Coordinates of C-alpha atoms in Angstrom, one line a residue:
Chain A
K198 CA 1.9 13.9 17.7
Q199 CA -2.1 13.1 17.2
E200 CA -2.4 10.2 14.8
V201 CA -6.2 10.0 14.4
T202 CA -7.6 6.3 12.4
Q203 CA -10.6 5.3 10.6
I204 CA -12.5 2.1 10.3
P205 CA -13.2 0.8 8.2
A206 CA -11.1 2.8 5.0
A207 CA -14.0 1.3 3.2
L208 CA -17.4 -0.2 3.8
S209 CA -20.5 -1.0 1.6
V210 CA -24.1 -1.6 3.0
P211 CA -27.2 -2.4 1.3
E212 CA -30.2 0.4 1.2
G213 CA -31.6 0.4 4.7
E214 CA -29.3 -0.4 6.9
N215 CA -27.8 1.0 9.8
L216 CA -23.6 1.3 9.9
V217 CA -21.4 2.7 13.1
L218 CA -18.0 4.5 11.9
N219 CA -15.7 4.5 13.8
C220 CA -13.1 7.1 14.9
S221 CA -9.8 6.2 17.3
F222 CA -7.7 9.0 18.4
T223 CA -4.5 8.6 20.5
D224 CA -4.1 11.8 23.0
S225 CA -6.9 12.3 25.1
A226 CA -6.5 16.4 25.4
I227 CA -9.2 17.1 23.2
Y228 CA -10.8 20.1 22.0
N229 CA -13.4 19.0 20.3
L230 CA -14.0 16.4 17.1
Q231 CA -15.9 17.3 13.7
W232 CA -16.9 14.5 11.8
F233 CA -17.4 15.6 7.6
R234 CA -18.6 14.4 4.4
Q235 CA -17.0 14.5 1.6
D236 CA -18.0 13.9 -2.2
P237 CA -16.1 13.0 -4.5
G238 CA -14.1 15.8 -5.9
K239 CA -15.8 18.0 -3.7
G240 CA -14.5 19.6 -0.3
L241 CA -15.3 19.2 3.2
T242 CA -19.0 19.3 4.4
S243 CA -19.5 19.2 8.4
L244 CA -22.1 17.0 10.2
L245 CA -21.2 17.1 13.2
L246 CA -19.2 18.4 16.1
I247 CA -18.7 17.6 19.8
Q248 CA -17.2 19.4 22.4
S249 CA -15.1 17.9 24.2
S250 CA -16.6 17.7 27.7
Q251 CA -19.9 16.3 25.2
R252 CA -20.7 12.4 24.6
E253 CA -22.9 13.0 21.9
Q254 CA -24.5 15.4 19.0
T255 CA -27.4 14.3 16.7
S256 CA -28.3 15.4 13.5
G257 CA -31.4 13.9 11.3
R258 CA -30.6 10.3 10.9
L259 CA -26.7 10.8 12.3
N260 CA -25.5 10.2 15.8
A261 CA -21.5 10.8 16.9
S262 CA -20.6 10.1 20.6
L263 CA -17.5 10.7 21.8
D264 CA -15.3 8.7 24.5
K265 CA -12.5 11.0 25.5
S266 CA -10.8 8.7 28.2
S267 CA -10.7 5.6 25.4
G268 CA -9.7 7.7 22.3
R269 CA -12.6 7.2 20.6
S270 CA -15.9 8.6 18.7
T271 CA -18.3 6.4 17.3
L272 CA -20.5 7.9 13.9
Y273 CA -23.8 6.0 13.4
I274 CA -26.1 6.3 10.0
A275 CA -29.5 5.1 10.4
A276 CA -31.5 4.0 7.9
S277 CA -29.1 4.5 5.1
Q278 CA -29.4 6.1 1.4
P279 CA -28.1 5.5 -1.8
G280 CA -27.4 9.6 -1.0
D281 CA -25.2 8.5 2.0
S282 CA -22.7 7.5 0.1
A283 CA -18.8 9.8 0.4
T284 CA -16.3 9.6 2.4
Y285 CA -16.8 10.3 6.1
L286 CA -13.6 12.3 7.8
C287 CA -13.2 12.3 11.6
A288 CA -11.0 15.7 12.9
V289 CA -10.3 16.0 16.0
G290 CA -9.4 19.7 17.1
G291 CA -6.4 21.0 19.4
T292 CA -6.2 23.0 22.7
Y293 CA -7.8 26.3 21.9
N294 CA -4.3 27.5 21.7
F295 CA -2.9 24.8 19.3
N296 CA -5.3 25.7 16.5
K297 CA -4.2 22.1 14.1
F298 CA -7.0 20.1 13.7
Y299 CA -5.8 16.6 13.0
F300 CA -7.6 14.1 10.1
G301 CA -8.4 10.4 9.7
S302 CA -8.0 9.1 6.2
G303 CA -11.6 8.7 6.0
T304 CA -14.3 5.9 6.0
K305 CA -15.6 5.4 1.8
L306 CA -18.8 4.5 2.1
N307 CA -21.4 2.7 -1.0
V308 CA -25.0 2.2 0.3
K309 CA -26.3 0.6 -2.5
P310 CA -30.2 1.3 -3.8
Chain B
G7 CA -24.3 29.2 8.6
A8 CA -20.6 30.1 8.0
V9 CA -19.6 29.6 4.5
V10 CA -16.0 29.8 3.5
S11 CA -15.6 30.6 -0.7
Q12 CA -12.5 28.8 -2.8
H13 CA -12.1 30.5 -6.2
P14 CA -10.9 28.9 -8.6
S15 CA -11.7 25.8 -8.3
R16 CA -10.1 24.3 -11.0
V17 CA -7.3 25.5 -12.6
I18 CA -5.2 24.3 -15.6
C19 CA -1.2 25.6 -16.3
K20 CA 1.5 25.8 -17.2
S21 CA 5.1 24.3 -15.6
G22 CA 7.2 27.6 -14.6
T23 CA 4.0 29.7 -13.5
S24 CA 2.1 30.7 -10.8
V25 CA -1.4 30.4 -9.5
K26 CA -3.2 31.8 -7.2
I27 CA -6.3 30.5 -4.8
E28 CA -8.5 32.6 -2.7
C29 CA -10.1 31.6 0.3
R30 CA -13.2 34.1 1.7
S31 CA -14.9 33.7 5.0
L32 CA -18.2 35.5 3.4
D33 CA -19.9 36.0 6.5
F34 CA -17.5 35.9 9.6
Q35 CA -14.3 36.8 10.8
A36 CA -11.4 34.7 10.3
T37 CA -8.2 35.3 12.6
T38 CA -7.0 32.0 11.4
M39 CA -7.4 30.3 8.6
F40 CA -5.8 27.0 7.2
W41 CA -4.9 25.3 4.2
Y42 CA -4.7 21.3 3.3
R43 CA -3.6 19.5 -0.1
Q44 CA -5.3 16.2 -0.7
F45 CA -3.6 14.0 -2.7
P46 CA -5.7 10.9 -4.3
K47 CA -7.7 8.7 -2.5
Q48 CA -5.5 10.0 1.1
S49 CA -6.2 12.3 3.7
L50 CA -6.0 16.0 4.2
M51 CA -2.2 17.0 5.0
L52 CA -2.4 20.8 7.1
M53 CA 0.3 22.2 4.7
A54 CA 0.3 26.0 6.6
T55 CA -1.1 27.4 10.1
S56 CA -2.7 30.9 7.8
N57 CA -3.0 34.3 10.8
E58 CA -4.2 37.4 9.8
G59 CA -1.3 40.0 9.6
S60 CA 1.5 37.4 10.5
K61 CA 3.5 35.1 8.8
A62 CA 1.8 31.5 8.2
T63 CA 3.1 28.6 10.3
Y64 CA 3.8 25.9 8.0
E65 CA 3.9 22.1 8.9
Q66 CA 7.4 20.5 8.5
G67 CA 8.2 19.5 4.8
V68 CA 6.1 22.8 3.1
E69 CA 8.3 24.7 1.4
K70 CA 7.7 27.7 2.5
D71 CA 9.3 29.7 -1.2
K72 CA 7.0 27.1 -2.5
F73 CA 3.6 27.7 -1.1
L74 CA 3.2 31.2 -0.4
I75 CA 1.0 32.4 2.1
N76 CA -0.9 35.8 2.5
H77 CA -3.7 36.4 5.4
A78 CA -4.2 40.3 4.9
S79 CA -7.3 40.9 6.3
L80 CA -9.3 38.8 8.6
T81 CA -12.0 37.7 5.7
L82 CA -8.9 36.7 2.4
S83 CA -6.1 34.3 2.5
T84 CA -4.0 33.2 -0.5
L85 CA -2.0 30.3 -1.2
T86 CA 0.2 31.0 -4.3
V87 CA 2.0 27.9 -5.7
T88 CA 5.0 29.5 -7.6
S89 CA 7.0 28.0 -10.2
A90 CA 4.4 25.1 -10.7
H91 CA 5.4 21.4 -11.7
P92 CA 3.3 18.3 -12.4
E93 CA 4.3 17.3 -8.7
D94 CA 1.9 20.1 -7.7
S95 CA -0.4 18.6 -9.1
S96 CA -3.0 18.0 -6.1
F97 CA -6.4 19.5 -4.5
Y98 CA -5.9 22.3 -2.4
I99 CA -8.5 22.9 0.3
C100 CA -8.8 25.6 2.5
S101 CA -10.6 26.6 5.9
A102 CA -11.7 29.1 8.3
R103 CA -11.9 28.8 12.2
E104 CA -14.6 29.8 13.2
L105 CA -15.0 31.3 17.2
R106 CA -18.7 31.1 18.3
E107 CA -20.5 31.3 21.3
A108 CA -18.9 29.6 24.1
G109 CA -15.4 29.2 22.7
A110 CA -16.4 26.6 20.4
N111 CA -13.6 25.8 17.7
V112 CA -15.3 25.7 14.5
L113 CA -13.8 24.3 10.9
T114 CA -15.9 26.1 7.7
F115 CA -13.9 24.7 4.5
G116 CA -14.0 25.6 0.8
A117 CA -15.2 23.6 -1.9
G118 CA -11.4 23.3 -2.8
S119 CA -9.1 23.7 -5.6
R120 CA -8.1 21.5 -8.5
L121 CA -4.9 21.8 -10.2
T122 CA -3.5 20.2 -12.6
V123 CA -0.1 21.9 -14.0
L124 CA 1.0 20.3 -17.9

């Protein structure tokens, strides 16, 4: 069974810092990987999707990388802002026919003004 | 972009009653939808996979008779919590799998439903 781990569990940084969130998974046979943001009491918002054949994806100040062979993905946030404060979740998608997505426990980010 | 609507966003009910939560894909057809449960400060736990026109596939430990799932159309799946008890209080989130070009397998999530059972 796929296990997804996110480190650190919580992170507090001053505004303006660049930061890296980590996601690791045990089974490298993945179809894709998604990074999500969750605000308190809210649903999930998709940030970036990386297919298994890709190495990275970028959207604005966000950059996600994928190293399938080592079972790792990172989410890089540049020039962090207080509005970035949220919990960030990564989810690993199984093979096309498997349909399952496995979530990490998340990293709770607090960006201080 | 793809939108998944979940309703109601909040529901409070008395113990013993049943509660239905709807999940709709608004601008795409979803042959597969997923129901998750999230406990406070924890990640999402997959409860079941809902397939249009067939029975849902439940994860180990999830009671089929307690959490009834119906996926009657390509845009609607419902989760009914039957005879709800306080321990069923939780945040329930649905997601729909969207097949994009080149077989991309993308999950779009609803905003979630907060169930409180008194």
